[in-house]
PDB file of C-alpha atoms and ligand atoms in Angstrom:
ATOM      1  CA  MET E   1       0.016   0.273   0.219  1.00 60.00           C
ATOM      2  CA  SER E   2       1.705   3.190  -0.923  1.00 49.00           C
ATOM      3  CA  GLU E   3       2.148   5.187   2.574  1.00 51.00           C
ATOM      4  CA  THR E   4       0.102   9.109   0.258  1.00 55.00           C
ATOM      5  CA  PRO E   5      -2.480   9.390  -1.151  1.00 56.00           C
ATOM      6  CA  PRO E   6      -2.145  10.036  -5.531  1.00 56.00           C
ATOM      7  CA  PRO E   7      -5.575  12.802  -6.261  1.00 59.00           C
ATOM      8  CA  VAL E   8      -7.919  11.104  -8.090  1.00 66.00           C
ATOM      9  CA  SER E   9      -6.197  11.273 -11.721  1.00 67.00           C
ATOM     10  CA  ASP E  10      -8.181  12.277 -15.152  1.00 72.00           C
ATOM     11  CA  GLN E  11      -6.058   8.764 -16.387  1.00 78.00           C
ATOM     12  CA  PRO E  12      -8.754   5.596 -16.216  1.00 92.00           C
ATOM     13  CA  VAL E  13      -6.423   2.825 -15.059  1.00 95.00           C
ATOM     14  CA  LEU E  14      -9.101   0.216 -15.742  1.00 97.00           C
ATOM     15  CA  ARG E  15     -11.510   0.862 -18.952  1.00 97.00           C
ATOM     16  CA  LEU E  16     -14.518  -1.640 -20.286  1.00 98.00           C
ATOM     17  CA  SER E  17     -14.928  -0.942 -24.397  1.00 97.00           C
ATOM     18  CA  ASN E  18     -18.630  -2.921 -25.639  1.00 97.00           C
ATOM     19  CA  VAL E  19     -18.169  -6.064 -22.895  1.00 98.00           C
ATOM     20  CA  GLU E  20     -20.126  -8.350 -23.585  1.00 97.00           C
ATOM     21  CA  SER E  21     -20.263 -11.565 -21.400  1.00 97.00           C
ATOM     22  CA  ALA E  22     -22.200 -15.292 -21.273  1.00 96.00           C
ATOM     23  CA  TYR E  23     -23.727 -18.132 -19.453  1.00 96.00           C
ATOM     24  CA  GLY E  24     -24.456 -20.952 -23.001  1.00 93.00           C
ATOM     25  CA  PRO E  25     -27.102 -19.363 -24.441  1.00 93.00           C
ATOM     26  CA  ILE E  26     -27.601 -16.175 -21.380  1.00 93.00           C
ATOM     27  CA  LYS E  27     -26.183 -13.180 -22.196  1.00 95.00           C
ATOM     28  CA  ALA E  28     -25.586 -11.934 -18.934  1.00 96.00           C
ATOM     29  CA  ILE E  29     -23.348  -8.656 -19.862  1.00 96.00           C
ATOM     30  CA  ARG E  30     -24.343  -6.512 -23.021  1.00 96.00           C
ATOM     31  CA  GLY E  31     -22.268  -4.535 -24.515  1.00 96.00           C
ATOM     32  CA  VAL E  32     -20.849  -2.387 -21.341  1.00 97.00           C
ATOM     33  CA  SER E  33     -18.175  -0.136 -21.441  1.00 97.00           C
ATOM     34  CA  LEU E  34     -17.235   1.987 -17.979  1.00 97.00           C
ATOM     35  CA  GLN E  35     -14.089   2.960 -16.744  1.00 96.00           C
ATOM     36  CA  VAL E  36     -12.168   3.605 -13.300  1.00 97.00           C
ATOM     37  CA  ARG E  37      -9.550   6.785 -12.864  1.00 96.00           C
ATOM     38  CA  ARG E  38      -7.057   6.362 -10.948  1.00 94.00           C
ATOM     39  CA  GLY E  39      -7.608   6.919  -7.180  1.00 94.00           C
ATOM     40  CA  GLU E  40     -11.470   6.751  -7.210  1.00 96.00           C
ATOM     41  CA  ILE E  41     -13.995   4.455  -6.068  1.00 97.00           C
ATOM     42  CA  ALA E  42     -17.150   4.015  -8.364  1.00 97.00           C
ATOM     43  CA  THR E  43     -20.580   1.912  -8.308  1.00 97.00           C
ATOM     44  CA  VAL E  44     -22.192  -0.253 -10.664  1.00 96.00           C
ATOM     45  CA  LEU E  45     -25.655  -0.097  -8.639  1.00 93.00           C
ATOM     46  CA  GLY E  46     -28.174  -2.794 -10.331  1.00 91.00           C
ATOM     47  CA  ALA E  47     -31.201  -4.845  -8.707  1.00 89.00           C
ATOM     48  CA  ASN E  48     -30.347  -8.865  -8.384  1.00 89.00           C
ATOM     49  CA  GLY E  49     -29.172 -10.830 -11.455  1.00 92.00           C
ATOM     50  CA  ALA E  50     -28.657  -7.436 -13.681  1.00 93.00           C
ATOM     51  CA  GLY E  51     -25.162  -8.644 -14.446  1.00 96.00           C
ATOM     52  CA  LYS E  52     -22.867  -7.113 -11.642  1.00 95.00           C
ATOM     53  CA  THR E  53     -20.572  -9.779 -10.839  1.00 96.00           C
ATOM     54  CA  THR E  54     -20.538 -11.059 -14.020  1.00 97.00           C
ATOM     55  CA  ILE E  55     -18.692  -7.695 -15.096  1.00 97.00           C
ATOM     56  CA  LEU E  56     -16.157  -7.599 -11.701  1.00 97.00           C
ATOM     57  CA  LYS E  57     -15.310 -12.072 -13.114  1.00 96.00           C
ATOM     58  CA  THR E  58     -15.581 -10.865 -16.463  1.00 97.00           C
ATOM     59  CA  ILE E  59     -12.537  -8.212 -15.491  1.00 97.00           C
ATOM     60  CA  SER E  60     -10.250 -10.458 -13.746  1.00 95.00           C
ATOM     61  CA  GLY E  61     -10.195 -13.424 -16.223  1.00 95.00           C
ATOM     62  CA  ILE E  62     -13.095 -15.246 -14.447  1.00 94.00           C
ATOM     63  CA  ILE E  63     -14.898 -15.051 -17.394  1.00 95.00           C
ATOM     64  CA  ASP E  64     -13.756 -15.246 -20.555  1.00 95.00           C
ATOM     65  CA  PRO E  65     -15.717 -12.734 -21.803  1.00 96.00           C
ATOM     66  CA  ARG E  66     -17.619 -12.560 -26.201  1.00 96.00           C
ATOM     67  CA  LYS E  67     -16.788  -9.326 -27.541  1.00 96.00           C
ATOM     68  CA  GLY E  68     -15.224  -6.288 -25.672  1.00 97.00           C
ATOM     69  CA  THR E  69     -12.410  -5.478 -24.652  1.00 97.00           C
ATOM     70  CA  VAL E  70     -10.764  -4.892 -20.666  1.00 97.00           C
ATOM     71  CA  GLU E  71      -8.076  -2.684 -20.465  1.00 97.00           C
ATOM     72  CA  PHE E  72      -5.774  -2.359 -17.071  1.00 97.00           C
ATOM     73  CA  LYS E  73      -3.456   0.489 -16.255  1.00 95.00           C
ATOM     74  CA  GLY E  74      -3.403   0.709 -20.092  1.00 93.00           C
ATOM     75  CA  GLU E  75      -2.719  -3.206 -21.061  1.00 93.00           C
ATOM     76  CA  ASP E  76      -5.186  -5.514 -22.948  1.00 96.00           C
ATOM     77  CA  ILE E  77      -6.011  -8.445 -20.035  1.00 95.00           C
ATOM     78  CA  THR E  78      -8.846  -9.313 -21.893  1.00 95.00           C
ATOM     79  CA  ALA E  79      -9.443 -13.229 -21.151  1.00 81.00           C
ATOM     80  CA  GLN E  80      -6.069 -12.998 -19.290  1.00 89.00           C
ATOM     81  CA  ASP E  81      -5.266 -16.421 -16.550  1.00 93.00           C
ATOM     82  CA  PRO E  82      -6.368 -14.712 -13.521  1.00 92.00           C
ATOM     83  CA  ALA E  83      -3.091 -15.366 -11.687  1.00 90.00           C
ATOM     84  CA  HIS E  84      -1.553 -13.071 -14.216  1.00 91.00           C
ATOM     85  CA  ILE E  85      -4.408 -10.187 -13.935  1.00 93.00           C
ATOM     86  CA  VAL E  86      -3.605 -10.767 -10.124  1.00 92.00           C
ATOM     87  CA  ARG E  87       0.325 -10.712 -10.402  1.00 91.00           C
ATOM     88  CA  GLU E  88      -0.317  -7.279 -12.066  1.00 93.00           C
ATOM     89  CA  GLY E  89      -1.914  -5.244  -9.303  1.00 94.00           C
ATOM     90  CA  LEU E  90      -6.003  -6.424  -9.451  1.00 96.00           C
ATOM     91  CA  SER E  91      -7.402  -8.272  -6.972  1.00 94.00           C
ATOM     92  CA  HIS E  92     -11.507  -9.446  -6.582  1.00 94.00           C
ATOM     93  CA  VAL E  93     -13.145  -9.802  -2.753  1.00 92.00           C
ATOM     94  CA  PRO E  94     -15.745 -11.992  -4.400  1.00 89.00           C
ATOM     95  CA  GLU E  95     -19.512 -12.229  -3.634  1.00 85.00           C
ATOM     96  CA  GLY E  96     -19.616 -14.275   0.038  1.00 77.00           C
ATOM     97  CA  ARG E  97     -16.187 -13.898   0.819  1.00 72.00           C
ATOM     98  CA  GLU E  98     -14.395 -17.231  -0.163  1.00 84.00           C
ATOM     99  CA  VAL E  99     -11.909 -17.464   2.858  1.00 89.00           C
ATOM    100  CA  PHE E 100     -10.253 -20.450   3.801  1.00 91.00           C
ATOM    101  CA  PRO E 101     -12.191 -21.990   6.173  1.00 92.00           C
ATOM    102  CA  LEU E 102      -9.133 -24.112   7.755  1.00 94.00           C
ATOM    103  CA  LEU E 103      -6.347 -21.578   7.453  1.00 95.00           C
ATOM    104  CA  SER E 104      -5.790 -19.135  10.215  1.00 96.00           C
ATOM    105  CA  VAL E 105      -7.131 -15.589  10.011  1.00 97.00           C
ATOM    106  CA  ARG E 106      -3.268 -14.498   9.701  1.00 96.00           C
ATOM    107  CA  ASP E 107      -2.457 -17.429   7.084  1.00 96.00           C
ATOM    108  CA  ASN E 108      -5.168 -15.991   4.869  1.00 96.00           C
ATOM    109  CA  LEU E 109      -3.510 -12.871   5.409  1.00 96.00           C
ATOM    110  CA  MET E 110      -0.371 -13.953   4.510  1.00 95.00           C
ATOM    111  CA  MET E 111      -2.167 -15.740   1.276  1.00 92.00           C
ATOM    112  CA  GLY E 112      -3.070 -12.344  -0.040  1.00 91.00           C
ATOM    113  CA  ALA E 113       0.671 -11.733   0.009  1.00 91.00           C
ATOM    114  CA  TYR E 114       1.253 -14.848  -1.885  1.00 87.00           C
ATOM    115  CA  THR E 115       3.011 -12.916  -5.194  1.00 85.00           C
ATOM    116  CA  ARG E 116       5.126 -10.298  -3.422  1.00 87.00           C
ATOM    117  CA  ASN E 117       8.554 -10.672  -2.375  1.00 85.00           C
ATOM    118  CA  ASP E 118       9.006  -7.150   0.366  1.00 90.00           C
ATOM    119  CA  GLN E 119       8.651  -8.782   3.319  1.00 89.00           C
ATOM    120  CA  ASP E 120       9.404  -6.285   5.162  1.00 92.00           C
ATOM    121  CA  ALA E 121       6.168  -3.983   3.635  1.00 92.00           C
ATOM    122  CA  VAL E 122       4.415  -7.573   3.840  1.00 94.00           C
ATOM    123  CA  MET E 123       4.682  -7.178   7.369  1.00 95.00           C
ATOM    124  CA  ARG E 124       4.320  -3.580   7.753  1.00 94.00           C
ATOM    125  CA  ASP E 125       0.575  -3.541   5.663  1.00 94.00           C
ATOM    126  CA  LEU E 126      -0.270  -6.230   7.738  1.00 96.00           C
ATOM    127  CA  GLU E 127      -0.060  -4.011  10.497  1.00 95.00           C
ATOM    128  CA  THR E 128      -1.894  -1.564   8.255  1.00 94.00           C
ATOM    129  CA  VAL E 129      -5.231  -4.079   7.906  1.00 94.00           C
ATOM    130  CA  PHE E 130      -5.308  -5.049  12.180  1.00 96.00           C
ATOM    131  CA  GLY E 131      -5.450  -0.808  12.412  1.00 94.00           C
ATOM    132  CA  TYR E 132      -8.837  -1.158  10.015  1.00 93.00           C
ATOM    133  CA  PHE E 133      -9.427  -4.137  11.917  1.00 93.00           C
ATOM    134  CA  PRO E 134      -8.267  -4.859  15.626  1.00 94.00           C
ATOM    135  CA  ILE E 135     -10.907  -8.046  15.425  1.00 94.00           C
ATOM    136  CA  LEU E 136      -8.329  -9.503  13.238  1.00 96.00           C
ATOM    137  CA  ARG E 137      -5.378  -9.099  14.848  1.00 97.00           C
ATOM    138  CA  GLU E 138      -7.409 -10.654  18.495  1.00 96.00           C
ATOM    139  CA  ARG E 139      -8.921 -13.893  16.482  1.00 95.00           C
ATOM    140  CA  ALA E 140      -5.457 -14.039  14.119  1.00 96.00           C
ATOM    141  CA  THR E 141      -4.675 -16.979  15.038  1.00 97.00           C
ATOM    142  CA  GLN E 142      -7.985 -18.999  14.741  1.00 96.00           C
ATOM    143  CA  ASP E 143     -10.137 -20.478  11.556  1.00 96.00           C
ATOM    144  CA  ALA E 144     -10.903 -18.082   9.196  1.00 94.00           C
ATOM    145  CA  GLY E 145     -14.131 -20.316   9.220  1.00 94.00           C
ATOM    146  CA  LEU E 146     -15.020 -19.591  12.846  1.00 94.00           C
ATOM    147  CA  LEU E 147     -15.344 -16.412  12.405  1.00 93.00           C
ATOM    148  CA  SER E 148     -19.046 -14.101  11.847  1.00 90.00           C
ATOM    149  CA  GLY E 149     -20.048 -13.282   8.415  1.00 89.00           C
ATOM    150  CA  GLY E 150     -19.289  -9.523   9.294  1.00 89.00           C
ATOM    151  CA  GLN E 151     -15.608 -10.374   9.964  1.00 92.00           C
ATOM    152  CA  GLN E 152     -15.118 -12.770   7.140  1.00 93.00           C
ATOM    153  CA  GLN E 153     -15.933  -9.281   4.885  1.00 92.00           C
ATOM    154  CA  MET E 154     -13.132  -7.978   6.411  1.00 92.00           C
ATOM    155  CA  LEU E 155     -10.870 -10.749   6.380  1.00 95.00           C
ATOM    156  CA  ALA E 156     -11.392 -11.138   2.423  1.00 95.00           C
ATOM    157  CA  ILE E 157     -11.461  -6.685   2.160  1.00 94.00           C
ATOM    158  CA  SER E 158      -8.221  -7.231   4.110  1.00 95.00           C
ATOM    159  CA  ARG E 159      -6.716 -10.029   2.363  1.00 95.00           C
ATOM    160  CA  ALA E 160      -6.784  -8.122  -1.202  1.00 94.00           C
ATOM    161  CA  LEU E 161      -5.363  -5.177   0.543  1.00 94.00           C
ATOM    162  CA  MET E 162      -2.910  -7.401   1.211  1.00 95.00           C
ATOM    163  CA  ALA E 163      -1.626  -8.074  -2.292  1.00 93.00           C
ATOM    164  CA  SER E 164      -0.942  -4.174  -2.137  1.00 92.00           C
ATOM    165  CA  PRO E 165      -2.689  -3.593  -5.350  1.00 94.00           C
ATOM    166  CA  ASP E 166      -3.746  -0.691  -7.717  1.00 94.00           C
ATOM    167  CA  LEU E 167      -7.749  -1.724  -8.552  1.00 96.00           C
ATOM    168  CA  ILE E 168      -9.619  -2.948  -6.120  1.00 97.00           C
ATOM    169  CA  LEU E 169     -12.752  -5.793  -7.342  1.00 97.00           C
ATOM    170  CA  LEU E 170     -15.545  -5.414  -4.231  1.00 96.00           C
ATOM    171  CA  ASP E 171     -18.702  -7.349  -4.524  1.00 95.00           C
ATOM    172  CA  GLU E 172     -21.331  -6.758  -2.790  1.00 92.00           C
ATOM    173  CA  PRO E 173     -19.959  -6.078  -0.062  1.00 90.00           C
ATOM    174  CA  SER E 174     -23.121  -5.174   2.320  1.00 88.00           C
ATOM    175  CA  LEU E 175     -24.850  -9.054   1.357  1.00 87.00           C
ATOM    176  CA  GLY E 176     -26.064 -10.879   5.125  1.00 82.00           C
ATOM    177  CA  LEU E 177     -24.671  -7.698   6.886  1.00 85.00           C
ATOM    178  CA  SER E 178     -27.048  -6.131   9.260  1.00 86.00           C
ATOM    179  CA  PRO E 179     -27.104  -2.586   8.476  1.00 87.00           C
ATOM    180  CA  LYS E 180     -24.542  -1.359  11.371  1.00 88.00           C
ATOM    181  CA  LEU E 181     -21.538  -3.943  10.326  1.00 87.00           C
ATOM    182  CA  THR E 182     -22.453  -2.756   6.598  1.00 90.00           C
ATOM    183  CA  LYS E 183     -22.178   0.920   7.302  1.00 90.00           C
ATOM    184  CA  ASP E 184     -18.908   0.124   9.868  1.00 89.00           C
ATOM    185  CA  ILE E 185     -17.248  -1.528   6.668  1.00 90.00           C
ATOM    186  CA  PHE E 186     -18.384   0.885   3.904  1.00 93.00           C
ATOM    187  CA  GLU E 187     -16.008   3.499   6.679  1.00 93.00           C
ATOM    188  CA  ILE E 188     -13.144   1.457   6.333  1.00 91.00           C
ATOM    189  CA  VAL E 189     -13.910   1.132   2.670  1.00 93.00           C
ATOM    190  CA  VAL E 190     -13.606   5.422   2.115  1.00 95.00           C
ATOM    191  CA  ARG E 191     -10.296   5.275   4.289  1.00 93.00           C
ATOM    192  CA  ILE E 192      -9.083   2.880   2.524  1.00 92.00           C
ATOM    193  CA  ASN E 193      -9.171   4.791  -0.940  1.00 94.00           C
ATOM    194  CA  ARG E 194      -8.492   8.569   1.009  1.00 93.00           C
ATOM    195  CA  GLU E 195      -5.741   6.890   3.185  1.00 90.00           C
ATOM    196  CA  HIS E 196      -3.667   5.362   0.311  1.00 87.00           C
ATOM    197  CA  GLY E 197      -5.518   5.801  -3.038  1.00 89.00           C
ATOM    198  CA  THR E 198      -6.678   2.729  -3.597  1.00 93.00           C
ATOM    199  CA  THR E 199      -8.721   2.441  -6.551  1.00 96.00           C
ATOM    200  CA  ILE E 200     -12.056   1.004  -5.788  1.00 97.00           C
ATOM    201  CA  LEU E 201     -14.772  -0.801  -7.908  1.00 98.00           C
ATOM    202  CA  LEU E 202     -17.645  -2.308  -5.693  1.00 96.00           C
ATOM    203  CA  VAL E 203     -20.513  -3.550  -7.171  1.00 94.00           C
ATOM    204  CA  GLU E 204     -23.770  -3.315  -4.465  1.00 91.00           C
ATOM    205  CA  GLN E 205     -27.418  -3.530  -4.848  1.00 86.00           C
ATOM    206  CA  ASN E 206     -27.084  -1.722  -1.174  1.00 88.00           C
ATOM    207  CA  ALA E 207     -27.587   1.751  -4.023  1.00 90.00           C
ATOM    208  CA  ASN E 208     -28.067   4.054  -0.744  1.00 89.00           C
ATOM    209  CA  MET E 209     -24.645   3.246   1.294  1.00 90.00           C
ATOM    210  CA  ALA E 210     -22.588   2.861  -2.376  1.00 93.00           C
ATOM    211  CA  LEU E 211     -23.794   5.744  -3.704  1.00 94.00           C
ATOM    212  CA  ASN E 212     -22.679   7.952  -0.175  1.00 93.00           C
ATOM    213  CA  ALA E 213     -19.763   6.125  -0.288  1.00 94.00           C
ATOM    214  CA  SER E 214     -18.658   6.590  -4.141  1.00 96.00           C
ATOM    215  CA  ASP E 215     -17.157   9.236  -6.027  1.00 96.00           C
ATOM    216  CA  PHE E 216     -18.793   8.261 -10.549  1.00 96.00           C
ATOM    217  CA  GLY E 217     -21.785   5.413 -10.713  1.00 96.00           C
ATOM    218  CA  TYR E 218     -23.055   3.640 -13.179  1.00 96.00           C
ATOM    219  CA  VAL E 219     -26.367   2.113 -12.894  1.00 95.00           C
ATOM    220  CA  LEU E 220     -26.978  -1.572 -14.681  1.00 94.00           C
ATOM    221  CA  GLU E 221     -30.088  -2.618 -15.631  1.00 94.00           C
ATOM    222  CA  ASN E 222     -30.869  -6.332 -17.452  1.00 94.00           C
ATOM    223  CA  GLY E 223     -26.797  -6.665 -18.592  1.00 96.00           C
ATOM    224  CA  ARG E 224     -26.707  -3.541 -19.815  1.00 96.00           C
ATOM    225  CA  ILE E 225     -25.452   0.485 -18.642  1.00 96.00           C
ATOM    226  CA  VAL E 226     -28.329   2.715 -18.360  1.00 94.00           C
ATOM    227  CA  MET E 227     -26.729   5.554 -16.677  1.00 94.00           C
ATOM    228  CA  GLU E 228     -23.692   6.595 -15.449  1.00 96.00           C
ATOM    229  CA  ASP E 229     -22.579  10.021 -14.094  1.00 95.00           C
ATOM    230  CA  THR E 230     -20.727  11.094 -10.699  1.00 96.00           C
ATOM    231  CA  CYS E 231     -22.975   9.965  -7.956  1.00 95.00           C
ATOM    232  CA  ALA E 232     -23.870  13.504  -6.673  1.00 94.00           C
ATOM    233  CA  HIS E 233     -25.801  13.815  -9.605  1.00 94.00           C
ATOM    234  CA  LEU E 234     -26.894  10.265  -9.328  1.00 93.00           C
ATOM    235  CA  ARG E 235     -28.032  10.721  -5.861  1.00 90.00           C
ATOM    236  CA  GLU E 236     -30.823  13.471  -7.228  1.00 89.00           C
ATOM    237  CA  LYS E 237     -32.207  12.063 -10.083  1.00 88.00           C
ATOM    238  CA  ASP E 238     -35.921  10.760  -9.413  1.00 84.00           C
ATOM    239  CA  ASP E 239     -35.138   7.622 -11.293  1.00 83.00           C
ATOM    240  CA  ILE E 240     -32.391   6.192  -8.756  1.00 83.00           C
ATOM    241  CA  LYS E 241     -34.730   8.116  -5.532  1.00 82.00           C
ATOM    242  CA  GLU E 242     -37.313   5.991  -6.677  1.00 80.00           C
ATOM    243  CA  PHE E 243     -36.000   2.406  -7.912  1.00 78.00           C
ATOM    244  CA  TYR E 244     -32.963   2.227  -5.970  1.00 77.00           C
ATOM    245  CA  LEU E 245     -33.413   4.864  -2.730  1.00 74.00           C
ATOM    246  CA  GLY E 246     -36.613   3.250  -1.942  1.00 71.00           C
ATOM    247  CA  ILE E 247     -38.357   7.284  -1.633  1.00 66.00           C
ATOM    248  CA  LYS E 248     -40.444   8.414  -3.596  1.00 63.00           C
ATOM    249  CA  GLU E 249     -41.567  12.192  -3.821  1.00 58.00           C
ATOM    250  CA  ASP E 250     -44.935  13.274  -3.978  1.00 55.00           C
ATOM    251  CA  SER E 251     -47.377  15.796  -3.044  1.00 39.00           C
ATOM    252  CA  VAL E 252     -50.351  14.806  -0.726  1.00 36.00           C
ATOM    253  CA  ARG E 253     -52.444  17.937   0.228  1.00 36.00           C
ATOM    254  CA  GLY E 254     -49.079  20.135   0.205  1.00 37.00           C
ATOM    255  CA  GLU E 255     -47.414  18.240   2.520  1.00 39.00           C
ATOM    256  CA  ARG E 256     -44.134  16.363   0.993  1.00 41.00           C
ATOM    257  CA  ARG E 257     -44.121  12.562   1.762  1.00 42.00           C
ATOM    258  CA  TRP E 258     -41.312   9.410   1.479  1.00 40.00           C
ATOM    259  CA  LYS E 259     -42.958   6.263   0.468  1.00 40.00           C
ATOM    260  CA  LYS E 260     -40.979   3.786   0.689  1.00 45.00           C
ATOM    261  CA  LYS E 261     -41.375   0.897  -1.697  1.00 44.00           C
ATOM    262  CA  LYS E 262     -40.810  -2.317  -1.496  1.00 39.00           C
ATOM    263  CA  ASN E 263     -37.933  -4.890  -2.501  1.00 44.00           C
ATOM    264  CA  TRP E 264     -35.753  -1.961  -2.312  1.00 41.00           C
ATOM    265  CA  ARG E 265     -33.646  -1.071  -0.109  1.00 42.00           C
TER     266      ARG E 265
HETATM  267  P1  LIG Q 301     -27.105 -10.260  -7.957  1.00 77.69           P
HETATM  268  O1  LIG Q 301     -27.103  -9.120  -6.980  1.00 77.69           O
HETATM  269  O2  LIG Q 301     -27.948 -11.164  -7.471  1.00 77.69           O
HETATM  270  O3  LIG Q 301     -25.955 -11.755  -7.269  1.00 77.69           O
HETATM  271  P2  LIG Q 301     -25.957  -9.817 -10.406  1.00 77.69           P
HETATM  272  O4  LIG Q 301     -26.445  -8.115 -10.637  1.00 77.69           O
HETATM  273  O5  LIG Q 301     -24.945  -9.755  -9.839  1.00 77.69           O
HETATM  274  O6  LIG Q 301     -26.713 -10.678  -8.844  1.00 77.69           O
HETATM  275  P3  LIG Q 301     -25.143 -12.387 -12.559  1.00 77.69           P
HETATM  276  O7  LIG Q 301     -24.576 -12.780 -10.901  1.00 77.69           O
HETATM  277  O8  LIG Q 301     -23.874 -11.045 -12.474  1.00 77.69           O
HETATM  278  O9  LIG Q 301     -25.880 -11.169 -12.128  1.00 77.69           O
HETATM  279  O10 LIG Q 301     -25.664 -12.495 -13.200  1.00 77.69           O
HETATM  280  C1  LIG Q 301     -26.429 -12.121 -14.360  1.00 77.69           C
HETATM  281  C2  LIG Q 301     -26.979 -12.997 -15.044  1.00 77.69           C
HETATM  282  O11 LIG Q 301     -26.570 -14.011 -15.846  1.00 77.69           O
HETATM  283  C3  LIG Q 301     -28.571 -13.898 -14.488  1.00 77.69           C
HETATM  284  O12 LIG Q 301     -29.352 -13.584 -14.943  1.00 77.69           O
HETATM  285  C4  LIG Q 301     -27.916 -14.760 -14.314  1.00 77.69           C
HETATM  286  O13 LIG Q 301     -28.756 -15.699 -13.882  1.00 77.69           O
HETATM  287  C5  LIG Q 301     -26.759 -15.719 -14.530  1.00 77.69           C
HETATM  288  N1  LIG Q 301     -25.936 -16.246 -14.312  1.00 77.69           N
HETATM  289  C6  LIG Q 301     -24.710 -16.010 -13.143  1.00 77.69           C
HETATM  290  N2  LIG Q 301     -24.335 -17.255 -13.188  1.00 77.69           N
HETATM  291  C7  LIG Q 301     -24.437 -17.962 -13.440  1.00 77.69           C
HETATM  292  C8  LIG Q 301     -24.458 -19.188 -14.555  1.00 77.69           C
HETATM  293  N3  LIG Q 301     -23.202 -19.355 -13.976  1.00 77.69           N
HETATM  294  N4  LIG Q 301     -25.289 -19.909 -15.035  1.00 77.69           N
HETATM  295  C9  LIG Q 301     -25.624 -19.251 -15.939  1.00 77.69           C
HETATM  296  N5  LIG Q 301     -26.354 -17.758 -16.125  1.00 77.69           N
HETATM  297  C10 LIG Q 301     -25.992 -17.215 -14.424  1.00 77.69           C
END
């Protein structure tokens, strides 16, 4: 992890151009183009099944796209081997965390650093992640499978940080967590970005959290990007308020009333 965060740059660290990925006959993403600038948190919002996870799997090489290109730090990494992409500086925190349950917390963290030779810097980064998530230090010698869901999410994010990546892909960190824990984890994600300049691409159904934490956002529906803007602007759009933030503004007897819409957080 770099000591001083570089400012957000106009230079994209990641660029997807017209990417299409499918599972057999099912087209999961269709012509997706997006970019993430160095130093920012970008987010892709979308409902269940919109294609968010497929975008991240396509970037990290788990799925080969049928069309389009993925560029990372100016290099074409389309359909590259995932291990090569990790070595290039891209870490993926998958949906469901996927920690190694029978390894200790510490060993899980060290697995994150397996591509690195700079042992002194690795030990410094271990201290840094223990600073962000003190519970991981307390549980360092316990099996990761014994951690709660929230603690496993902390471990998965920390393991990604241990690779000292240029870009972290973060898949639904709020999944299955209480609102309080979700808030705590988002606060740390923002701190990691602000303090270390780590660029983050976050996909989330929890639009409220994602829009508050991120600089730039894309809205994905049925595998297509239907809207993109700064998060400050997206938060003000009526469609986003109604369908993603679950609030509807209407006028009843001259009063402003905010309605909860079912099925949206
Ligand atoms: P969620 O928020 O529920 O995780 P998502 O936005 O991440 O959803 P994806 O998981 O990318 O969406 O799925 C996009 C589409 O691809 C959906 O229609 C889904 O059913 C389909 N899909 C995903 N994985 C597979 C698979 N392994 N085999 C077949 N279809 C799949």
